[in-house]
Tab-separated table of C-alpha atoms in Angstrom:
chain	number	residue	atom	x	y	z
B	1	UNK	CA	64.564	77.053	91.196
B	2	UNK	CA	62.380	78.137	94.195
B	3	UNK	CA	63.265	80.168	97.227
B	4	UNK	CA	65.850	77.653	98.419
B	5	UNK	CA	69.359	77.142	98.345
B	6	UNK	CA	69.911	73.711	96.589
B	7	UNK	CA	72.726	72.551	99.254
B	8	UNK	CA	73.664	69.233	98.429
B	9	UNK	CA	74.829	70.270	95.183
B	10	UNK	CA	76.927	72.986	96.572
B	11	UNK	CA	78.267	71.207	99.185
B	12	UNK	CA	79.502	68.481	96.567
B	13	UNK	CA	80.889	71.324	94.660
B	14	UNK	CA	82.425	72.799	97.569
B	15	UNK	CA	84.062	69.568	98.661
B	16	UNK	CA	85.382	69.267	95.000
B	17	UNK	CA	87.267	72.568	95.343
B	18	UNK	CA	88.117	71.569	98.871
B	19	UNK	CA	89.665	68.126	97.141
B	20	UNK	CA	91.355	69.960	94.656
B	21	UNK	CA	93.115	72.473	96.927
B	22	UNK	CA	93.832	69.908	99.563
B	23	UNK	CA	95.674	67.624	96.631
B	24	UNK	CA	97.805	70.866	95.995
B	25	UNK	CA	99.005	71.758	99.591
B	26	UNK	CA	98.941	68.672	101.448
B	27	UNK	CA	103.103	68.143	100.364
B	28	UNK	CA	103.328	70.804	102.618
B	29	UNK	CA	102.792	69.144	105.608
B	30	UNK	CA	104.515	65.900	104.929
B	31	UNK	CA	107.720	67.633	102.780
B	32	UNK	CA	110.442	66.051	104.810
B	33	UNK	CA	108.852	62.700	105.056
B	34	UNK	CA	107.844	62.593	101.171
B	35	UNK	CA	111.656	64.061	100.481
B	36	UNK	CA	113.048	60.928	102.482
B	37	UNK	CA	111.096	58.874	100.561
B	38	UNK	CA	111.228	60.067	97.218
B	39	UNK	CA	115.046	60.339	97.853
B	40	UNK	CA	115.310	64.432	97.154
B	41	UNK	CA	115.815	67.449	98.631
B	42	UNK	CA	113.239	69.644	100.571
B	43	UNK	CA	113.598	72.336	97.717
B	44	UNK	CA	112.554	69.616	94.820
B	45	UNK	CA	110.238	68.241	96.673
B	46	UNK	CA	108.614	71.997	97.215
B	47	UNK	CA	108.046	71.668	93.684
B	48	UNK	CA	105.502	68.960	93.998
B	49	UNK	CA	103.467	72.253	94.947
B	50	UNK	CA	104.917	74.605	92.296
B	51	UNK	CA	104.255	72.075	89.205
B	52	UNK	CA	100.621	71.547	90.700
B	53	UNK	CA	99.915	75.043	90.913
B	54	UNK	CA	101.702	76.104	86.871
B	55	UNK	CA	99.390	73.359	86.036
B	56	UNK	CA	96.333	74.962	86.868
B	57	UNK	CA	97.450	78.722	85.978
B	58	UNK	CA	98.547	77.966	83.009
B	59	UNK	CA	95.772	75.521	81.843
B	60	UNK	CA	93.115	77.787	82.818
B	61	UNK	CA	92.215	79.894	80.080
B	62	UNK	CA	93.186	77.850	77.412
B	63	UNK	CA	90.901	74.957	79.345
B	64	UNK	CA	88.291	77.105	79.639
B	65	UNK	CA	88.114	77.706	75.790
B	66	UNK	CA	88.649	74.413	74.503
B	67	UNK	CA	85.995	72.750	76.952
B	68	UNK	CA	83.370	75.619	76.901
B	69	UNK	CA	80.994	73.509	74.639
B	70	UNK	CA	81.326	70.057	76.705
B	71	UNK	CA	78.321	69.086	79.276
B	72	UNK	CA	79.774	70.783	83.172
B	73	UNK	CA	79.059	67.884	84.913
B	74	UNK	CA	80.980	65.697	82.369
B	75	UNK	CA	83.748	68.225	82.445
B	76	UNK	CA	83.751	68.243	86.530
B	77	UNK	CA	83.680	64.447	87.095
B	78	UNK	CA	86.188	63.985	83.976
B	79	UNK	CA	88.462	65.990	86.565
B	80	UNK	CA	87.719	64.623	89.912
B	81	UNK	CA	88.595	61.030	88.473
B	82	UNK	CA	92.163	62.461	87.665
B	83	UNK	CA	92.727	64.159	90.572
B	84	UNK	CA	91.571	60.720	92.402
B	85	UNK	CA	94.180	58.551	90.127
B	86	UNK	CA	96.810	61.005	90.683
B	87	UNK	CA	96.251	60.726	94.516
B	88	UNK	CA	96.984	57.303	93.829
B	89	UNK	CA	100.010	56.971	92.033
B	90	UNK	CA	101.093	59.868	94.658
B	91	UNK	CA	100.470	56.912	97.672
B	92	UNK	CA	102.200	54.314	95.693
B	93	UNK	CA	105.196	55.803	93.916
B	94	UNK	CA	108.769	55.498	94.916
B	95	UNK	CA	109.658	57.601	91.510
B	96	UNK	CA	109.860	61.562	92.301
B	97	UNK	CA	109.320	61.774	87.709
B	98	UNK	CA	106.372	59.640	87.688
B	99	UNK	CA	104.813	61.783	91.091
B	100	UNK	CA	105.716	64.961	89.252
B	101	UNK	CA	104.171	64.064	86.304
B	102	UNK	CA	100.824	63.178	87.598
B	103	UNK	CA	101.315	66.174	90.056
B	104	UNK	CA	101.046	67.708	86.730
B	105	UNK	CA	97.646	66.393	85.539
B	106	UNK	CA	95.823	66.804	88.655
B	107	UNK	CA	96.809	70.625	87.953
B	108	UNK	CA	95.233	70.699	84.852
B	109	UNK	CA	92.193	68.936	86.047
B	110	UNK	CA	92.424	71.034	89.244
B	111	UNK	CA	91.851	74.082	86.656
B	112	UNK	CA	88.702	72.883	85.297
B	113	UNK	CA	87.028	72.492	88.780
B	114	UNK	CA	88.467	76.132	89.279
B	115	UNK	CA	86.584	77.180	86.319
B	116	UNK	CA	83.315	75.321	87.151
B	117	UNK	CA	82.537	76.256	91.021
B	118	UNK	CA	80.994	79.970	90.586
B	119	UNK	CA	79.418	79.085	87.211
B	120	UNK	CA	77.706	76.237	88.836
B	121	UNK	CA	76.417	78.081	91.969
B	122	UNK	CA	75.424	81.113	89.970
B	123	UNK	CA	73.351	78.225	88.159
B	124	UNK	CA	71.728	76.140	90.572
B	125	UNK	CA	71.042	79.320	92.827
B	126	UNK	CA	68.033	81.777	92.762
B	127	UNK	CA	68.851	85.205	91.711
B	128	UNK	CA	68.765	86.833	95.241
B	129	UNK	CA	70.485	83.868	96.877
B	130	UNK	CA	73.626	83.744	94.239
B	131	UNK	CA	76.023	85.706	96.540
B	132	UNK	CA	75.512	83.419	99.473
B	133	UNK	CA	75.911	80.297	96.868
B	134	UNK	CA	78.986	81.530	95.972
B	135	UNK	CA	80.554	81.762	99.070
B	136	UNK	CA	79.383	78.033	100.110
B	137	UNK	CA	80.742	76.475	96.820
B	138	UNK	CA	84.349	78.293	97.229
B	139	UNK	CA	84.536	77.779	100.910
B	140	UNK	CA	85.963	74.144	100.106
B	141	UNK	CA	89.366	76.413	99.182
B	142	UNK	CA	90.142	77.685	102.398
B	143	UNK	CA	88.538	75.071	104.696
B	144	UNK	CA	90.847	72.848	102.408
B	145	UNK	CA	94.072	75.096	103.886
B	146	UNK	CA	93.052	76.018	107.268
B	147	UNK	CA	91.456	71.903	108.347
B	148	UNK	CA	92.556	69.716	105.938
B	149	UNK	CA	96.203	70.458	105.663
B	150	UNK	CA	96.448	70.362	109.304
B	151	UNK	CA	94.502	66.858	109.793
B	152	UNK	CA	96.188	65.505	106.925
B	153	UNK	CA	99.678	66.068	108.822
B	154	UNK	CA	98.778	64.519	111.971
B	155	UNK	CA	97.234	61.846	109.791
B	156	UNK	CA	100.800	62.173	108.075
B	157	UNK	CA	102.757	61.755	110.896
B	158	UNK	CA	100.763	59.073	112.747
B	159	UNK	CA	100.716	56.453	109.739
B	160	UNK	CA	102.759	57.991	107.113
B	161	UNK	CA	102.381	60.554	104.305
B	162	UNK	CA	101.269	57.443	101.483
B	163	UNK	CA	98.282	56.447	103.527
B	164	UNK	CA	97.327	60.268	103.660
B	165	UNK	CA	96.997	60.817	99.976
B	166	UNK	CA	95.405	57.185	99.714
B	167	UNK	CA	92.435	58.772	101.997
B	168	UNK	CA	92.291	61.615	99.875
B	169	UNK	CA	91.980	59.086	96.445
B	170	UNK	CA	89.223	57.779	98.483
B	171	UNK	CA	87.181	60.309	99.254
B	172	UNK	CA	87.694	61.731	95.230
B	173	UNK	CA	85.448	58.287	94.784
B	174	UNK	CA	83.065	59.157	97.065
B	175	UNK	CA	82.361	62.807	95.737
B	176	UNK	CA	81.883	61.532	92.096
B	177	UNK	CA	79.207	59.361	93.191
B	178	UNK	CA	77.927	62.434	95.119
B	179	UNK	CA	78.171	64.436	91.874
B	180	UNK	CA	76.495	62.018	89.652
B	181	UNK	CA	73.796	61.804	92.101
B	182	UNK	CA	73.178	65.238	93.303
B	183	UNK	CA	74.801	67.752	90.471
B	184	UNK	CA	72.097	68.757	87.387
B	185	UNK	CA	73.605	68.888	84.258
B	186	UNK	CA	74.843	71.793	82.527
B	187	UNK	CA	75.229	72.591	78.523
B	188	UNK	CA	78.133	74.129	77.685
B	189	UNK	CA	78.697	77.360	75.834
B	190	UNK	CA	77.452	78.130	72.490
B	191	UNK	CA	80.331	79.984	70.390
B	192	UNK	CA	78.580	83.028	69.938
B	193	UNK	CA	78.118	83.165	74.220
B	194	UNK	CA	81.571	83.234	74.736
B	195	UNK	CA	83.188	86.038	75.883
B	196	UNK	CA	86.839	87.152	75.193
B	197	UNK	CA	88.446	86.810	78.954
B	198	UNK	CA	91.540	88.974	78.416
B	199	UNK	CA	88.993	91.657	77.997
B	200	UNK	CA	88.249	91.690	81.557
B	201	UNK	CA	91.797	93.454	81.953
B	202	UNK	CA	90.557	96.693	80.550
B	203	UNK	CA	87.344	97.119	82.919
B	204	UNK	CA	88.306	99.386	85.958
B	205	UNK	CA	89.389	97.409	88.938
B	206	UNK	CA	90.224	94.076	87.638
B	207	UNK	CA	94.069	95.114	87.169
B	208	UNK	CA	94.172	96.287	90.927
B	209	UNK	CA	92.623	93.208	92.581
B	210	UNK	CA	94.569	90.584	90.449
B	211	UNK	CA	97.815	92.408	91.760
B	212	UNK	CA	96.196	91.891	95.533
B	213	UNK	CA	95.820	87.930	94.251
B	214	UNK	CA	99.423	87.914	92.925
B	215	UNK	CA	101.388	89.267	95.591
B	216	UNK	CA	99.040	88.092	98.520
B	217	UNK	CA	98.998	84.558	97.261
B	218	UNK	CA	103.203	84.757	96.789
B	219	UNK	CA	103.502	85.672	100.093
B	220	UNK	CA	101.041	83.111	101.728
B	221	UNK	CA	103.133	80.488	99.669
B	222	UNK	CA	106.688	81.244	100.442
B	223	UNK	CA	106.042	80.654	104.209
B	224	UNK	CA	103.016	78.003	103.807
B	225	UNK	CA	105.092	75.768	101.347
B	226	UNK	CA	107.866	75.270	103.685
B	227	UNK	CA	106.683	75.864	106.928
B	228	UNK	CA	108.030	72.738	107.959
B	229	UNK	CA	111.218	73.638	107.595
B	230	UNK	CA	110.660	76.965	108.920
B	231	UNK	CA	109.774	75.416	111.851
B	232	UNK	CA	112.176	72.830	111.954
B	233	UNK	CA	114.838	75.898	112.242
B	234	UNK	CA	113.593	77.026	115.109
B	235	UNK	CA	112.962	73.475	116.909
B	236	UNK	CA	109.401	73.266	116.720
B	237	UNK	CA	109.648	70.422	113.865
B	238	UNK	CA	107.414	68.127	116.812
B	239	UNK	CA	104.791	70.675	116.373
B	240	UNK	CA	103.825	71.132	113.505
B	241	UNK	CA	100.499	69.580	113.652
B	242	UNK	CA	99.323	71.751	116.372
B	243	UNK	CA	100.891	74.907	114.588
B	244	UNK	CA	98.849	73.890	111.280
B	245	UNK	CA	95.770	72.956	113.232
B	246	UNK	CA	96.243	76.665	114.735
B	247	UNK	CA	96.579	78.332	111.887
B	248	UNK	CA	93.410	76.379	110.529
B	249	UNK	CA	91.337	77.161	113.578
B	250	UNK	CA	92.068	81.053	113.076
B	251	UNK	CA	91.384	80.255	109.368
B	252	UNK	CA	87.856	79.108	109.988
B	253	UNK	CA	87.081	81.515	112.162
B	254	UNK	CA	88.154	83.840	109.503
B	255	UNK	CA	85.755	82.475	106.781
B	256	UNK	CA	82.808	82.502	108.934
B	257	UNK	CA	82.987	86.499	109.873
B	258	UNK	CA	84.297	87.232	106.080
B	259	UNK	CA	81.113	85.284	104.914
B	260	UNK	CA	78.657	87.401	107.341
B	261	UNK	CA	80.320	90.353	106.676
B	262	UNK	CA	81.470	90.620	103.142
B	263	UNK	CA	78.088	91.901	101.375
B	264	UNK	CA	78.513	95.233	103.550
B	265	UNK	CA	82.404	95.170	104.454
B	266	UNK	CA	84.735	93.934	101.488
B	267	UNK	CA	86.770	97.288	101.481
B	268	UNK	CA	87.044	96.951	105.469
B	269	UNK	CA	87.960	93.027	105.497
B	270	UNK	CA	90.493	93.273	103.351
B	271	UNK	CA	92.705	95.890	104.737
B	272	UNK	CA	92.405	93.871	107.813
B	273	UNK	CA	93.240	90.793	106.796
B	274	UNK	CA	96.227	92.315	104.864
B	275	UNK	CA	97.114	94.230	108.293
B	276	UNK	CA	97.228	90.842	110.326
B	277	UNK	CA	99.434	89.349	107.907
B	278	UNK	CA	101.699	92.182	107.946
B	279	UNK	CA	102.025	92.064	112.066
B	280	UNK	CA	102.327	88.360	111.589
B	281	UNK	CA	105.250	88.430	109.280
B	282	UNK	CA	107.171	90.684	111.221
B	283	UNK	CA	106.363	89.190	114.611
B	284	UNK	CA	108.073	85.875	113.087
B	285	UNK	CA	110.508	87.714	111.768
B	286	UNK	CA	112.023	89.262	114.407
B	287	UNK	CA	110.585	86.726	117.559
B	288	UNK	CA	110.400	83.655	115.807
B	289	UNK	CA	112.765	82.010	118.709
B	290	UNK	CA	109.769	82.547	121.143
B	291	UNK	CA	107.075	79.503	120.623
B	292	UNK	CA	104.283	81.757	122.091
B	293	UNK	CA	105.430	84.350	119.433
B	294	UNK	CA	105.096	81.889	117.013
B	295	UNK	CA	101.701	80.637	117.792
B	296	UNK	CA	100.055	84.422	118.081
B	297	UNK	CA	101.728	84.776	115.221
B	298	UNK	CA	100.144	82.136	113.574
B	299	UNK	CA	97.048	82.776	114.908
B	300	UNK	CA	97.219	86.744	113.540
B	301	UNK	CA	98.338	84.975	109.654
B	302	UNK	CA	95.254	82.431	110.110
B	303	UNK	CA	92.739	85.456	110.809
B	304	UNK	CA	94.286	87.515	108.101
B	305	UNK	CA	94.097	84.525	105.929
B	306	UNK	CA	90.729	82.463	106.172
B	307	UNK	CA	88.549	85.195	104.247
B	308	UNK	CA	91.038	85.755	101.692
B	309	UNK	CA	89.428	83.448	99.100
B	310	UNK	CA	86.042	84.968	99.501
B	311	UNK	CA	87.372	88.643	99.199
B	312	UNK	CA	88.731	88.267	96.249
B	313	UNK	CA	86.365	86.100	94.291
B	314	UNK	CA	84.136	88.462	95.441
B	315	UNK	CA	85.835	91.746	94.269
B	316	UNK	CA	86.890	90.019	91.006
B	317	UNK	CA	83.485	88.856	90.113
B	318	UNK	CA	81.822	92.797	91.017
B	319	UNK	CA	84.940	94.337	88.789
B	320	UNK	CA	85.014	91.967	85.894
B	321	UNK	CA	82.394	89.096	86.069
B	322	UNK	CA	82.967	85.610	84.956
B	323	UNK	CA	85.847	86.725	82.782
B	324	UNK	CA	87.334	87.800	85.815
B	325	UNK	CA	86.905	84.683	87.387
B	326	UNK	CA	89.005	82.917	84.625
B	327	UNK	CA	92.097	85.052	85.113
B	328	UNK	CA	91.485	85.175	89.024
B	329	UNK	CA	92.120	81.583	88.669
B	330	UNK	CA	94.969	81.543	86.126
B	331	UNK	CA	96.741	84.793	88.818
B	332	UNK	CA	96.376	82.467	91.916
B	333	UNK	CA	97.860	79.467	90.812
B	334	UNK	CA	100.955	80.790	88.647
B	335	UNK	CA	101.279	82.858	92.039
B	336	UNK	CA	100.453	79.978	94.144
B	337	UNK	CA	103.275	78.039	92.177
B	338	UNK	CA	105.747	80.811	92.351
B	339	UNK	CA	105.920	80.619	96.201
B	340	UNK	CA	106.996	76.967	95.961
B	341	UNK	CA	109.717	78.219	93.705
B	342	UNK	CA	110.708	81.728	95.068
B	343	UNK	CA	110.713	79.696	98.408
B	344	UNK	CA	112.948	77.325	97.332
B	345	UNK	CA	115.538	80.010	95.928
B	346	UNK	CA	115.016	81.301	99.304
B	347	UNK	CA	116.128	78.489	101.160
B	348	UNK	CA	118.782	77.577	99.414
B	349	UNK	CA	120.399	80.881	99.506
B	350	UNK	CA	119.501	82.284	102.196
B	351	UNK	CA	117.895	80.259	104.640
B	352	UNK	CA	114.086	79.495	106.054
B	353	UNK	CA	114.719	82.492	108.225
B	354	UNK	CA	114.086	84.781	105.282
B	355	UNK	CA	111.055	83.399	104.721
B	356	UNK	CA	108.660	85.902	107.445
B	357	UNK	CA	111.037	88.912	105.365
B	358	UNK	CA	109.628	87.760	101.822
B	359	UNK	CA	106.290	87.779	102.834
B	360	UNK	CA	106.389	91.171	104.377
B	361	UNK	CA	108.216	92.837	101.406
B	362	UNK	CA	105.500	91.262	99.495
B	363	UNK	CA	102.330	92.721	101.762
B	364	UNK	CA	103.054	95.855	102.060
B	365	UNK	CA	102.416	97.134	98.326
B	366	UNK	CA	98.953	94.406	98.748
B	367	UNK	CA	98.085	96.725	101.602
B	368	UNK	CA	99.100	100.560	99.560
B	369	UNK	CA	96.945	99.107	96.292
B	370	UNK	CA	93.787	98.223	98.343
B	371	UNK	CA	93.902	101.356	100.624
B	372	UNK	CA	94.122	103.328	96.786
B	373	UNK	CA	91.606	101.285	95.025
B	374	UNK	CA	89.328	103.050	96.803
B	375	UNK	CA	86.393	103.326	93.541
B	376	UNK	CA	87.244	100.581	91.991
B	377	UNK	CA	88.530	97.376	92.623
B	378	UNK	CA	87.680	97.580	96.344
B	379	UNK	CA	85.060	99.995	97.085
B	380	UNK	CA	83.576	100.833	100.183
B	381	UNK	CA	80.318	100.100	98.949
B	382	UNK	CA	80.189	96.737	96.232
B	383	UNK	CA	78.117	97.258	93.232
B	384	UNK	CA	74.396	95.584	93.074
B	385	UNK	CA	74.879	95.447	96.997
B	386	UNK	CA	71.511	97.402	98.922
């Protein structure tokens, strides 16, 4: 493999997982327009992101199994094509069933890009370079939230949510020639290779950073999902754009000190970015009325945010390896997809201004366990790190 990083092949990979999250979220920057449209509430159409995301926990695992003999690079463009048709009958449909339903599929395809990205990079990388592959590969996930999401609601708003996902069909075209030009193939799995993934649960650590993933990704979700509507409560509905790019700015800024740092300072990063998110919740909480409020405190979520991804691929892959990876994946979606529903029980009953509360009741045990999991889980120094 050489000395080399092999980077158009992880950037493709990277902008699959950056298509795949971007498919997921981007509802939640067009939710009243696309519940206008689709003739539903805000609440059911919240659920465009909840279905998405059971999708892809729930087909994880079971994915993973049935497909572990197929060629990867079948596999991966197999799933890029349906997450490209689905963007399409997402621009086109005036049916909120049919949308759903191919919400759906793009979740299970979603789930076998999930599954792909580290086994890939671990691949196509040289052994002393496979840390830094990683990180390239899954940055697609939170460039995805923090620039995507916000361009694709000022695209959004300037000529409506159906051209938006149109773009996004497009550019799944584009990557699968990328893929079929740049990707190697990969064999799958021989049955004897495999190796059971609920195992993974019993190695020291896993448990602990898979409740981080859980709770973390809840909280990000109940606010994220419907932060149009938050905002729209508190009369900054026309600037929403700008709040999203914000947040996506901080987010960036986020990934590139979490990717310098993370080798020497997981333990460190992650009680930070769990800190900012705490300040953040109760800043909007309790100040929300204030528009500079609001923008630090979007700012502070966007920092504590960005690295998040990296962190805890990272610490799942030193606790329990690839197996960890699989129920990383599986924890982050069915999380992911409970914020679009806990949020929606939330607004309902309650009210968006709840929303800042749910993430902070939420946080604070992320912050206890990682402060705890002091040997294992999240150690001050990672494993195989000199």
């Amino acid at each position: 493999m050489g000395n080399k990083l092999p980077w158009s092949p992880l950037l493709a990979l990277s902008t699959a997982a950056f298509i795949g999250i971007l498919t997921e979220a981007l509802p939640a920057g067009v939710l009243p327009e696309m519940a206008r449209d689709l003739s539903v509430s805000e609440s059911a159409a919240g659920q465009m992101l909840t279905i998405y995301a059971i999708a892809t926990g729930l087909s994880a695992i079971p994915l993973m199994v049935a497909t572990a003999a197929w060629g990867r690079k079948h596999l991966l463009l197999l799933a890029v094509s349906v997450i490209g048709v689905a963007n399409v009958v997402t621009a086109i449909s005036s049916s909120y069933a049919l949308t759903m339903t191919f919400r759906l599929l793009a979740g299970i395809a979603a789930a076998a890009v999930w599954a792909e990205l580290v086994g890939y990079a671990l691949r196509l990388a040289p052994p002393h370079l496979q840390g830094r592959a990683i990180s390239i590969t899954m940055a697609g996930v939170p460039l995805a939230l923090a620039l995507g999401i916000p361009v694709g609601t000022f695209l959004g708003n300037l000529f409506g949510w159906r051209l938006t996902f149109g773009l996004v069909a497009a550019l799944c075209v584009l990557l699968l020639v990328w893929i079929g030009v740049s990707v190697p193939a990969a064999a799958g799995q021989k049955l004897g290779q495999r190796e059971p993934i609920l195992k993974a649960l019993k190695l020291p650590g896993v448990v602990a950073v898979l409740f981080t993933v859980a709770a973390w990704v809840l909280a990000h979700n109940v606010l994220y999902t419907y932060i149009s509507t938050f905002l729209d409560e508190y009369g900054m509905g026309g600037q929403r754009d700008t709040v999203l790019l914000t947040f996506g700015i901080a987010s960036v800024v986020s990934i590139v000190i979490t990717g310098a740092m993370v080798d020497r300072k997981l333990r460190q990063l992650t009680i930070g970015s769990a800190g900012l998110v705490v300040i953040a919740a109760v800043s909007l909480g309790l100040l929300a009325s204030s528009d500079l409020v609001v923008y630090a405190a979007i700012v502070l979520w966007g920092l504590g945010w960005g690295g998040v991804t990296t962190l805890l691929q990272t610490a799942v892959t030193d606790a329990g390896g690839n197996s960890g990876q699989a129920l990383l994946v599986t924890t982050w979606n069915s999380f992911m997809a409970g914020g679009g529903a806990v949020g929606g029980i939330l607004l309902a009953g309650v009210g968006p201004k709840s929303f800042p509360w749910a993430v902070l009741v939420l946080m604070v045990p992320v912050l206890l366990v990682v402060v705890v999991a002091r040997r294992h889980g999240f150690p001050a120094r990672r494993p195989n790190v000199h």
